[in-house]
Every structure is written in C-alpha cells, then in structure tokens.
CSV table of C-alpha atoms in Angstrom, one decimal:
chain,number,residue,atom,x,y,z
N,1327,UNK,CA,-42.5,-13.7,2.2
N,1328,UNK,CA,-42.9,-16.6,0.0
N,1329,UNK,CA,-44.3,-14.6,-3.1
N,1330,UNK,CA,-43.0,-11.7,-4.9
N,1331,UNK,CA,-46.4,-10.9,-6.7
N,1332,UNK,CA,-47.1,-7.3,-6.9
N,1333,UNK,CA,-50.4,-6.8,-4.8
N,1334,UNK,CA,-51.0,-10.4,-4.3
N,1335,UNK,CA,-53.1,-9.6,-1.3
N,1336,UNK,CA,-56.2,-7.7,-3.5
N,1337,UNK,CA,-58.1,-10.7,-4.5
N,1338,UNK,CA,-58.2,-12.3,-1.1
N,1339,UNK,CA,-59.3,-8.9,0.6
N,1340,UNK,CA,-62.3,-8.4,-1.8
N,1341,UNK,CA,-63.3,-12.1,-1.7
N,1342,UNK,CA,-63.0,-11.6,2.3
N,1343,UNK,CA,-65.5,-8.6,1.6
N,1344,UNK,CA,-67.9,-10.1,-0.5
N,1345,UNK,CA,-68.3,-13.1,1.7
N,1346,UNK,CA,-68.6,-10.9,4.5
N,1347,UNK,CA,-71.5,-8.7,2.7
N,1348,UNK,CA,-73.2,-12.2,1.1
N,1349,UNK,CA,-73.7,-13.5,4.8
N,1350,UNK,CA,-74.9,-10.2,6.2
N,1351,UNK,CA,-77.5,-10.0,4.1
N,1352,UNK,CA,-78.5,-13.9,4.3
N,1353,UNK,CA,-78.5,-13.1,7.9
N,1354,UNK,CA,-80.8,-9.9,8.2
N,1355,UNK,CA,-83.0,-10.9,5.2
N,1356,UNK,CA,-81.6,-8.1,2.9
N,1357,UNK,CA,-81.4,-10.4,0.2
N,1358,UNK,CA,-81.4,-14.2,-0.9
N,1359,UNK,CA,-78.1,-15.2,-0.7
N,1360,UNK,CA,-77.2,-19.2,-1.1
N,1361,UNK,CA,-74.0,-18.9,1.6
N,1362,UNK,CA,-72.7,-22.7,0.5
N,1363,UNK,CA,-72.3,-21.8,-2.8
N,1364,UNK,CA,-71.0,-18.1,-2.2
N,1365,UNK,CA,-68.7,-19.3,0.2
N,1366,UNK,CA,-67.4,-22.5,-2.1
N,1367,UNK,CA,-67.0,-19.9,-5.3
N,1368,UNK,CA,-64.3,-17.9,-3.0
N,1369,UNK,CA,-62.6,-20.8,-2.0
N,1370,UNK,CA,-61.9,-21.7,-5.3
N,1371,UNK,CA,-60.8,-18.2,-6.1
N,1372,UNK,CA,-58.5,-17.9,-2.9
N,1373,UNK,CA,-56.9,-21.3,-4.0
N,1374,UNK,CA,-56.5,-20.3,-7.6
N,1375,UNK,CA,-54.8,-17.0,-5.9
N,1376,UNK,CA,-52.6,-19.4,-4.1
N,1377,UNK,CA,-51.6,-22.3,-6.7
N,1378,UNK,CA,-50.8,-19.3,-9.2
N,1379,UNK,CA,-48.7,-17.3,-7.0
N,1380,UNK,CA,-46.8,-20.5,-5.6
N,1381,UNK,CA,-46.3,-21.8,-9.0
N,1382,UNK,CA,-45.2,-18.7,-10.7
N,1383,UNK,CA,-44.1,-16.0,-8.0
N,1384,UNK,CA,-42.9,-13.1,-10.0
N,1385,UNK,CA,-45.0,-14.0,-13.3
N,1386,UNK,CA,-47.3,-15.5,-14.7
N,1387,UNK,CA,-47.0,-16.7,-18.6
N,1388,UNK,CA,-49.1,-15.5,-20.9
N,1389,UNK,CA,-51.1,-18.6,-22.0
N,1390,UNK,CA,-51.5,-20.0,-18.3
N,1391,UNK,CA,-52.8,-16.1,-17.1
N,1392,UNK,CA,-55.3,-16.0,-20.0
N,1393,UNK,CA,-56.6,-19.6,-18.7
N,1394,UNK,CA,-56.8,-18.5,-15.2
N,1395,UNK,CA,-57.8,-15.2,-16.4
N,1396,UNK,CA,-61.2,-17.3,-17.9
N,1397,UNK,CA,-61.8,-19.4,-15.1
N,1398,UNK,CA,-62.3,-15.9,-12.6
N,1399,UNK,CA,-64.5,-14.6,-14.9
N,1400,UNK,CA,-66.6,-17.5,-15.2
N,1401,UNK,CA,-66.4,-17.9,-11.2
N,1402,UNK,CA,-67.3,-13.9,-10.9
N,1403,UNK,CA,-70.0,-14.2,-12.7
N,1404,UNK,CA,-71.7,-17.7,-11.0
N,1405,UNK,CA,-70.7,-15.6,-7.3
N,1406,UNK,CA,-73.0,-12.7,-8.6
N,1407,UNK,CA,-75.6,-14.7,-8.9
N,1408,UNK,CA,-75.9,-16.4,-5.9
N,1409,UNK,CA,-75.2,-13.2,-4.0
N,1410,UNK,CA,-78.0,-11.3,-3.0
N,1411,UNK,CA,-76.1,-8.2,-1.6
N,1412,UNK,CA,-75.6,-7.8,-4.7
N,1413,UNK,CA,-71.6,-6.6,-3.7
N,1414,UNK,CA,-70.1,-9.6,-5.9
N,1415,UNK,CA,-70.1,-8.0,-8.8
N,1416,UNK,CA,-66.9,-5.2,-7.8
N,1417,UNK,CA,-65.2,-9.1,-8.3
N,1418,UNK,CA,-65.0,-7.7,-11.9
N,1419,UNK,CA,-62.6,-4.9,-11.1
N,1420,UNK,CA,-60.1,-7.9,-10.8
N,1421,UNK,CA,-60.6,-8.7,-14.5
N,1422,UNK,CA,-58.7,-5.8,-15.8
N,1423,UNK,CA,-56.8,-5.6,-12.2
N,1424,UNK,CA,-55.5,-9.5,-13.2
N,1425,UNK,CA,-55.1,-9.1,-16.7
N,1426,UNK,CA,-52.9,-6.1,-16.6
N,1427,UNK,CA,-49.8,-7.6,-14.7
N,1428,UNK,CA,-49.6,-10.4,-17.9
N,1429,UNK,CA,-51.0,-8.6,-20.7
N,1430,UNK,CA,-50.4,-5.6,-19.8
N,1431,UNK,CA,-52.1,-1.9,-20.2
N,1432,UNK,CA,-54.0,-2.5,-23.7
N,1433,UNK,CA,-55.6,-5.3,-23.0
N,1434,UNK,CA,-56.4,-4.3,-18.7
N,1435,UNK,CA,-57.8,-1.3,-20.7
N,1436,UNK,CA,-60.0,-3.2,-22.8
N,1437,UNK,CA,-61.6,-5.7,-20.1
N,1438,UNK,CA,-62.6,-3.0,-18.1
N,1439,UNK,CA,-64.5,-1.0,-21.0
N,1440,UNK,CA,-65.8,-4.9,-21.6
N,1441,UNK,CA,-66.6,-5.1,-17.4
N,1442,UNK,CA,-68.2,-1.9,-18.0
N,1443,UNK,CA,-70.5,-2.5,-20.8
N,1444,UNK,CA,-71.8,-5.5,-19.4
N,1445,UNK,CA,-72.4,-3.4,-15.9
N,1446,UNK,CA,-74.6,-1.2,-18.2
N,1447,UNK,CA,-76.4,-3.7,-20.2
N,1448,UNK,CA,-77.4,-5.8,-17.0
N,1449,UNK,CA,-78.9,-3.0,-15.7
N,1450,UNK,CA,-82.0,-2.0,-17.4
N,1451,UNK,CA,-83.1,1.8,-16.9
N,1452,UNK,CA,-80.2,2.7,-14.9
N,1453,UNK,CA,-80.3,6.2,-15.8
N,1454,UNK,CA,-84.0,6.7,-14.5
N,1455,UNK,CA,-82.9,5.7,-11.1
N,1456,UNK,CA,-80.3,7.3,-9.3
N,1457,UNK,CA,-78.7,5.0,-7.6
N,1458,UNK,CA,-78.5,2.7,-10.1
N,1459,UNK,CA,-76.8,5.7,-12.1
N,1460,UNK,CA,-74.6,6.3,-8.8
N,1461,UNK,CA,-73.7,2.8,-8.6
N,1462,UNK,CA,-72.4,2.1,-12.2
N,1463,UNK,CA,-70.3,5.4,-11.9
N,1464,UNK,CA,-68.7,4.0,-8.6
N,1465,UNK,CA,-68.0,0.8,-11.2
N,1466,UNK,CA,-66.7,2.6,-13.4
N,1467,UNK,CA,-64.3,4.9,-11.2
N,1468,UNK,CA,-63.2,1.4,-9.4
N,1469,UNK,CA,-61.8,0.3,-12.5
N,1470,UNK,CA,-59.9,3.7,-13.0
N,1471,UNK,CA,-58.5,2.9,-9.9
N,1472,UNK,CA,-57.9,-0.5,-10.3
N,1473,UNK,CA,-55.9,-0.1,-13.4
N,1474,UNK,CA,-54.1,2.3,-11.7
N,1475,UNK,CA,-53.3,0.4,-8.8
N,1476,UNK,CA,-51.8,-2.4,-10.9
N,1477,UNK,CA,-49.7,0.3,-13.1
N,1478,UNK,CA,-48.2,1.3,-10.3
N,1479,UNK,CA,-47.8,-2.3,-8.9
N,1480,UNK,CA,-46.1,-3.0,-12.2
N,1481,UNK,CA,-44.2,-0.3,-12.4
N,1482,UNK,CA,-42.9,-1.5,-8.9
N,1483,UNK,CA,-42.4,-5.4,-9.8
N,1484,UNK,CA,-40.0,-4.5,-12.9
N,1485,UNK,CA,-38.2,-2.0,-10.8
N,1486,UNK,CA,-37.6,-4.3,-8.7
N,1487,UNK,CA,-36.6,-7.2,-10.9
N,1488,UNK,CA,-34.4,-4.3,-12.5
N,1489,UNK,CA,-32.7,-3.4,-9.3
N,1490,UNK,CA,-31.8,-7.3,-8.8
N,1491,UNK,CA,-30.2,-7.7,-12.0
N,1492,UNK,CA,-27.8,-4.8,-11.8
N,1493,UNK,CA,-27.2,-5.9,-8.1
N,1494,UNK,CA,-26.2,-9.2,-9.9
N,1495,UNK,CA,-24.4,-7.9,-12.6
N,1496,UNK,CA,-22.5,-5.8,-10.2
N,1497,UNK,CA,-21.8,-8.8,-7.9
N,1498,UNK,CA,-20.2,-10.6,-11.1
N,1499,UNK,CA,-18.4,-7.8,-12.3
N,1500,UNK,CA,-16.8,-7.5,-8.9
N,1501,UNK,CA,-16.3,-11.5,-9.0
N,1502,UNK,CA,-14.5,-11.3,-12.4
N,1503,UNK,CA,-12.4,-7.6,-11.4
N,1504,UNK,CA,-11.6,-9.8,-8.0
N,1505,UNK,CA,-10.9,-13.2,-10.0
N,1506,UNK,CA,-8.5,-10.8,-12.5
N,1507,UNK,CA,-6.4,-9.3,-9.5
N,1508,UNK,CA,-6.1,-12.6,-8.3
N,1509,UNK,CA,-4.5,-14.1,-11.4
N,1510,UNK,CA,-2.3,-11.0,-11.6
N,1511,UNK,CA,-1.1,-11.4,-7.7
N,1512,UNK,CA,-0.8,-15.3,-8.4
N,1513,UNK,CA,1.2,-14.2,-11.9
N,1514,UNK,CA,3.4,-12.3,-10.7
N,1515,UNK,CA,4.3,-13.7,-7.2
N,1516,UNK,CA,4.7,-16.9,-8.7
N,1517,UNK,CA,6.6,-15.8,-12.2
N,1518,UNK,CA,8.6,-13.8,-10.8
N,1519,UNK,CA,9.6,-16.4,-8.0
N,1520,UNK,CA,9.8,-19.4,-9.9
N,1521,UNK,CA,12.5,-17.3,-12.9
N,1522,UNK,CA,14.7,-16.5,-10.0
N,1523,UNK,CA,14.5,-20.4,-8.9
N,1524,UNK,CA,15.4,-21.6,-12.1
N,1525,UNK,CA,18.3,-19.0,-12.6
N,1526,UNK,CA,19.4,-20.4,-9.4
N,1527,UNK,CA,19.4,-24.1,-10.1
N,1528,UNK,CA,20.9,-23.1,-13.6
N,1529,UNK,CA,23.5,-21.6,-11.7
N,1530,UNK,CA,23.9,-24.8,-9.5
N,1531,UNK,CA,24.2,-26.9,-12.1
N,1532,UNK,CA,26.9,-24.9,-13.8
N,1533,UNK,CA,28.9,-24.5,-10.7
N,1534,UNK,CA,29.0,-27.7,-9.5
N,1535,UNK,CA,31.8,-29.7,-9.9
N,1536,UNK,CA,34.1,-26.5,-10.8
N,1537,UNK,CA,32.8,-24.1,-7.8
N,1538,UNK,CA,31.0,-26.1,-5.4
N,1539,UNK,CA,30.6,-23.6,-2.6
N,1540,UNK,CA,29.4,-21.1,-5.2
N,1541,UNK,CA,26.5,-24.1,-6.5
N,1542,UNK,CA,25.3,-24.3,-2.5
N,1543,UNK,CA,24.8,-20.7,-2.0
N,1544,UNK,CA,22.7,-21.0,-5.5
N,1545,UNK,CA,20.8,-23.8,-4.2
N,1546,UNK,CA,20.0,-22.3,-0.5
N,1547,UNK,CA,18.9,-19.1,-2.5
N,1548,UNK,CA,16.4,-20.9,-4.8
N,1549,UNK,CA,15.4,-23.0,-1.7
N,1550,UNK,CA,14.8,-19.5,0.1
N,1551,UNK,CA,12.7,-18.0,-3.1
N,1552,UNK,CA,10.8,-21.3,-3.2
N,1553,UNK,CA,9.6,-20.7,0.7
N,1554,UNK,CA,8.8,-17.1,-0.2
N,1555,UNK,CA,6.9,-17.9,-2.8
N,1556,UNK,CA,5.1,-20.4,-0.7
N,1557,UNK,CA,4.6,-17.6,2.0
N,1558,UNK,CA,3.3,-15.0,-0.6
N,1559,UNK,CA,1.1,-17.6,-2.1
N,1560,UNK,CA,-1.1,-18.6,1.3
N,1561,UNK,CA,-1.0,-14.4,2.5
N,1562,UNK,CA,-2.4,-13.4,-1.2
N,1563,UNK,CA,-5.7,-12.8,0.5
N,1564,UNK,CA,-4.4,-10.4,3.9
N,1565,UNK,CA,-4.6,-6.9,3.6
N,1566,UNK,CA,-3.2,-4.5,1.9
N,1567,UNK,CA,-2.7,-1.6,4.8
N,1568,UNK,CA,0.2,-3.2,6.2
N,1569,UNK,CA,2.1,-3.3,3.2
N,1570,UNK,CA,5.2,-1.3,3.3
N,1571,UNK,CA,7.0,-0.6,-0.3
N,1572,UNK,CA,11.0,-0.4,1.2
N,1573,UNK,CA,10.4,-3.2,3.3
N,1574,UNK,CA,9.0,-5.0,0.7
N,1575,UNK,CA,10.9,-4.4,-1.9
N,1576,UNK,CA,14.0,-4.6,0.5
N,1577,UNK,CA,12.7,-8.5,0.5
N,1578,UNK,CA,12.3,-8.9,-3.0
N,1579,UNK,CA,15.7,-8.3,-3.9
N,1580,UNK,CA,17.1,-9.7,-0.9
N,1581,UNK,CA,19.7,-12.7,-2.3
N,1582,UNK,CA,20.0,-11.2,-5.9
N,1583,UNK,CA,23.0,-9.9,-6.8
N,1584,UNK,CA,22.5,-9.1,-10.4
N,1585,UNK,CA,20.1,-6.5,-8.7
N,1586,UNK,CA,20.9,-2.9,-7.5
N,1587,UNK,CA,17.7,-1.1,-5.0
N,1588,UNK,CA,16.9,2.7,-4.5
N,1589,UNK,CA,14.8,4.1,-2.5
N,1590,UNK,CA,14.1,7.6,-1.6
N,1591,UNK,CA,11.0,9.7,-0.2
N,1592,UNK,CA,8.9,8.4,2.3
N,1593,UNK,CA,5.7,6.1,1.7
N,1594,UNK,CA,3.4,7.7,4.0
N,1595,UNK,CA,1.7,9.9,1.0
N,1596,UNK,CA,0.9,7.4,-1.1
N,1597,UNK,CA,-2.0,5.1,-1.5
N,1598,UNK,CA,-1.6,1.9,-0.4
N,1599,UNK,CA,-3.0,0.5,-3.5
N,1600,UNK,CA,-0.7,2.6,-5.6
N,1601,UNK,CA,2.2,1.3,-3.7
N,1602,UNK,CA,1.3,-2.0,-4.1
N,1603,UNK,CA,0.9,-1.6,-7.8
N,1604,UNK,CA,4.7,-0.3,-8.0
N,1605,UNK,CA,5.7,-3.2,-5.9
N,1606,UNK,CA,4.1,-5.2,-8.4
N,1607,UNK,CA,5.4,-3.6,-11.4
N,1608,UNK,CA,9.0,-4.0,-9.9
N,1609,UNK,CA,8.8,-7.6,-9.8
N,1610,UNK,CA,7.2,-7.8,-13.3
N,1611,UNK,CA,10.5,-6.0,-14.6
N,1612,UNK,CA,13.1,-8.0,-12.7
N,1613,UNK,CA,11.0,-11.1,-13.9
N,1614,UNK,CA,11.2,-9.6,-17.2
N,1615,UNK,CA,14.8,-8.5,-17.4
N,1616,UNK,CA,15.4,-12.1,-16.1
N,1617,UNK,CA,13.1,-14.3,-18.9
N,1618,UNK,CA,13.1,-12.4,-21.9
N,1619,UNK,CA,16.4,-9.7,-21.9
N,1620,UNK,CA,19.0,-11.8,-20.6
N,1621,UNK,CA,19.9,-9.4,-18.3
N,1622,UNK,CA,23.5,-8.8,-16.3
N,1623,UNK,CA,22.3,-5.9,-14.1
N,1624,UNK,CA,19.2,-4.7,-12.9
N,1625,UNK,CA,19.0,-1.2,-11.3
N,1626,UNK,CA,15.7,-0.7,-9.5
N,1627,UNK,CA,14.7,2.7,-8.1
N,1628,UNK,CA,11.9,4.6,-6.4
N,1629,UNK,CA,11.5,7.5,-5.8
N,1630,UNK,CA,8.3,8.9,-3.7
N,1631,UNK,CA,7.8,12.5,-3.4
N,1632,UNK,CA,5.1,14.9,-2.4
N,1633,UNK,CA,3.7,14.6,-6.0
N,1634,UNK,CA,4.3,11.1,-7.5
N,1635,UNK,CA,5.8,7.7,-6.8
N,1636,UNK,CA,8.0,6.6,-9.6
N,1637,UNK,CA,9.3,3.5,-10.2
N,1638,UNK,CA,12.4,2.6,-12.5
N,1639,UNK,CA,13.7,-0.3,-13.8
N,1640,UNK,CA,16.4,-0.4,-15.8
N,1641,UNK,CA,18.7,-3.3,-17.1
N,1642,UNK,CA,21.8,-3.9,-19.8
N,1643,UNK,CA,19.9,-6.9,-21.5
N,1644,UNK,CA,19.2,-7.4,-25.2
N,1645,UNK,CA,16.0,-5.8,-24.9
N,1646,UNK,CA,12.5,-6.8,-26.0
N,1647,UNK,CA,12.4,-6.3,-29.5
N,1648,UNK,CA,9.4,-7.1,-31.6
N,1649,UNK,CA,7.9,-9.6,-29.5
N,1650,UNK,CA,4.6,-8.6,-28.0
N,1651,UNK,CA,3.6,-7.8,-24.7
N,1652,UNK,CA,2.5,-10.7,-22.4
N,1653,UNK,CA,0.3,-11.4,-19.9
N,1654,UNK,CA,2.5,-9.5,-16.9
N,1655,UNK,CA,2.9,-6.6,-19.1
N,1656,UNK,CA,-0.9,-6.4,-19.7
N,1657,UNK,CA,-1.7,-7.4,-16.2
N,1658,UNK,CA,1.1,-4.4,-15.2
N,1659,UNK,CA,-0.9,-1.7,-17.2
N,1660,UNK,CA,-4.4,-2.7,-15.9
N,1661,UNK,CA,-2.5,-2.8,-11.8
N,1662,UNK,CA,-1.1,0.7,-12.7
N,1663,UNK,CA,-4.1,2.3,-14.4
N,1664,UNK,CA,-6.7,1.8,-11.5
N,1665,UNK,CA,-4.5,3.4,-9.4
N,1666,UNK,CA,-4.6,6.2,-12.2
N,1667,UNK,CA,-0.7,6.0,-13.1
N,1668,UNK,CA,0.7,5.3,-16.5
N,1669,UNK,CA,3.5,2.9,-17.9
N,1670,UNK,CA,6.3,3.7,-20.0
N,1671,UNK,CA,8.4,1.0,-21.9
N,1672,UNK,CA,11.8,1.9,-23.8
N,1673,UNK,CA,13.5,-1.3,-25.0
N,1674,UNK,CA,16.5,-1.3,-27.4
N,1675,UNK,CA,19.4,-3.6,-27.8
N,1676,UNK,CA,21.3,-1.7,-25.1
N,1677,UNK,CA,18.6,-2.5,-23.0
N,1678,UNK,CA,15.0,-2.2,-21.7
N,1679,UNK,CA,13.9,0.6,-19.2
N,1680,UNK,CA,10.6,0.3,-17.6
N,1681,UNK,CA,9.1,3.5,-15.4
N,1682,UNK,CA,5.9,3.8,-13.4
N,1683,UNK,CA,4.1,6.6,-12.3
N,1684,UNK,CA,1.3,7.3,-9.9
N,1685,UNK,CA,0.3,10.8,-9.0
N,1686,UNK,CA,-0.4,11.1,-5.3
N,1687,UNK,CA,-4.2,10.8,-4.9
N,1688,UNK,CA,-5.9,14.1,-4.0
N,1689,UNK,CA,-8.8,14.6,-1.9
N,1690,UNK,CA,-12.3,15.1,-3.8
C-alpha cells in the first residue's frame, strides 16, 4: 500500500455516498441538485485526499493540514449547496475527523462543537419539527463517532510508528553487538597470531648465522601461524556448533614450545558459546603473556566438569603491573560475561595468572 495514513479511505467513501445520494435525487425529482458542480466539488476533494496522502504519507505538518483543513471546509460548504438531498452536509464530520490526526484531540474537539453550532443555527425551528430534531442529533452523534474513530486511528498510527522504531533500534543494537564481536574475533585471532609471528622472526633473526637449523624451524613456524591466521580470518563468519575446545585449542598451541596444554572433562555439557569464549580467553592470555609479561612458560589448563568450565592461564613473566587493561582484556570480560562467567586477574612480578569461569547453563 502506497500510504500509511490512518483511515485514509473515510473521505473517499463519504464523497462516494454523497455523490451517489446528489444524483439519486436529481434523478427521481427529490430535490434540485446541480450534478456538474456536485460531482466537480468531490473531485477536488478526492484529489486533495490523494496529493496530501502521496506527499506526506504518515503526516501531515501542521501549517500545510490547517491550509488543507480551510480548503475542505470551504468545498463542504459550496457541495451543500448545490446538493439537494441535502446528505452533503455529514461532509462536516470530516472537519473534526481531519483536524484531529494534525492538531490533535483539543482542537478535533472544538471543530465539531463549531460543526455543530452552525448545524443548529442553519436550521431554523428545528426543535418544532421532529425530524429536524432527529436529524441534528444523528449530526451530533456522527461527530462522537467520528472523533472516536480517529482517536483510535491515532492511537494505532503512533503505535505503529512506535513499533518501527524499536524494531530499528533493535536492528542497530544487534548491528553494533554483531560489529563488537567481530572486532573481538578479528582482535584476537589476529593479535594473537601476528605476536607469535613476530616472536618467531625475532627468533630467526637471532639464530641465524649461529643456529641456522634452529632460524628455519622459526621461520616455517611463523610461516604456519601466518596461514592460520589467514584461515581463521576468511572462516570468522562459520558457525559456532562445530567448534570443539580440545581440538581447538590442541591447534592453537600446536608449534609453541614455550606453551604447556591441559585438558580434562569432556565438552559435551557446555555451551558452545561458553566454550568459545574460553577458547578466546586462552588466546588473549598466551597473546598477553607473549606482548606485555615477557614470558618463558606458559601453562594453559581446562578443566570442564559437570558444574563449570575453567580456564587457566598461568605464566613466569614479569607480570602486568600498573599498566591498564587493553582492548583484549576488555573485549575478554564482555566474551566471558554474556556467557554469564567471570574473570579473575592475579599479576605480580613472579608472574600473571588469568582464570575463567563459566557455570554450565541450566535449563529455564
């Protein structure tokens, strides 16, 4: 539909009527009705109707509704006097029907006590007749209803703008959580990765004229965490129910000899995501141990149980001392948290101990 106007379809319906009524009565001599003029009045109302709800489809401003608002009142009026069934005049129930969806309750209100006044005062003795009397209490109960009908349309229109919103607020809170995990994935693939290469090459370099052999195996191992990080880069996106922890973290290690792995329990318990927030939180701590501690050894160990997966990782470096947390810390306790785990962080000049835990996820 090309217009999300509340009750758009009102105006038309009752200009439909009153042209239908205006040439009944032309027709069977009920009453002098000019039929051009009739007819070319609701045309320009049906157009009006159209321009306004193409040009503005949710809402019209304030100033252009009150001129539009003018130019219907002026056309109701002309209609009712061309019309000799005399049915153009329920026209002004769109006055306060129109007015309330830019103005509105007070001022709807107000036209229609207007609407009604004139109704009385254009009919002379209307309480000695009684269907005159009958008549102007129809008026005046189709402008109850009128206003009603448009409170409710209102009422509908700003739910539904309301319900748009949050569905777009929660579309780019999901874009920014998603855009976040990213960056962390991307952080610590790539950090952790790219320390190991340059340990590696620093190694090389140190190695190669005294311990050539010793400077290959350094280069073939940064050449080998160069394509993993290349894998783990293009497969950020796949799924995370085929991850497997041991296997994964069996990998990770794999070529580091400064690094010691553990693994005990059995990962079938545990939630993938809380898995893959360990395996995340290992790699932050080797990277760590690596960058900042100046680590010798690095003992990694997890244990998974029927209560809790717990992560360790523990290394001989000179610790982190006053320096503040960085991005892979942060990004670490944000991972850990939405799995609904905590993180621990001892760090001394003995050395730095990070642990993980994640309760095992219990069914609401």
């Amino acid at each position: 539909m090309w217009t999300s106007r509340p009750a758009f379809w009102v105006s038309p319906v009752m200009c439909a009527a009153v042209l239908v009524a205006g040439v009944y009565a032309a027709v069977s001599g009920l009453g002098r009705t000019n039929v051009p003029l009739l007819a070319g009045g609701l045309a320009v109302l049906v157009v009006v109707d159209l321009v306004e709800f193409r040009r503005y489809p949710v809402r019209t401003p304030r100033r252009v509704a009150a001129g539009l608002l003018v130019l219907r009142v002026v056309v109701y009026v002309g209609l009712a006097h061309v019309d000799g069934s005399g049915l153009a005049r329920v026209l002004l129930l769109l006055v306060p029907f129109t007015a309330y969806f830019a103005f509105g309750p007070g001022v709807a209100i107000g036209l229609a006590a207007a609407c009604l006044a004139v109704a009385v005062v254009s009919t002379p003795d209307w309480y000695a007749h009684v269907e005159q009397a009958s008549d102007l209490v129809m008026f005046a109960v189709g402008l109850v209803l009128t206003i009603t009908m448009a409170a409710v349309a209102v009422r509908e229109r700003d739910g539904r703008i309301r319900l748009q919103e949050s569905h777009r607020t929660v579309a780019e809170l999901s874009a920014a959580a998603e855009r976040a995990r990213v960056a962390r994935d991307l952080h610590d693939d790539l950090g952790h990765h790219l320390t190991a290469i340059v340990v590696l090459l620093e190694k090389a370099a140190v190695f190669h004229d005294r311990e050539p052999g010793t400077a290959k195996t350094a280069v073939l191992d940064a050449e080998r965490s160069a394509r993993r990080a290349l894998g783990e880069v293009r497969e950020s996106v796949r799924s995370l129910r085929s991850f497997h922890l041991p296997s994964a973290l069996d990998e990770l290690v794999a070529g580091q000899g400064d690094v010691t792995l553990t693994v005990s329990g059995s990962p079938e318990r545990h939630d993938t995501g809380a898995l893959h927030a360990l395996y995340r939180a290992a790699q932050e701590g080797i990277t760590n141990s690596r960058r900042h501690a100046a680590a010798t050894r690095i003992d990694v160990a997890v244990e998974l149980d029927a209560e809790r997966a717990r992560l360790v990782v523990a290394d001989d470096g000179r610790g982190m001392g006053a320096a503040a947390e960085g991005l892979g810390l942060l990004g670490m306790r944000e991972r850990v948290a939405l799995a609904g785990g905590r993180v621990d962080l001892a760090s001394t000049a003995a050395g730095t101990r990070l642990t993980v835990t994640i309760p095992v996820a219990r069914p609401a």
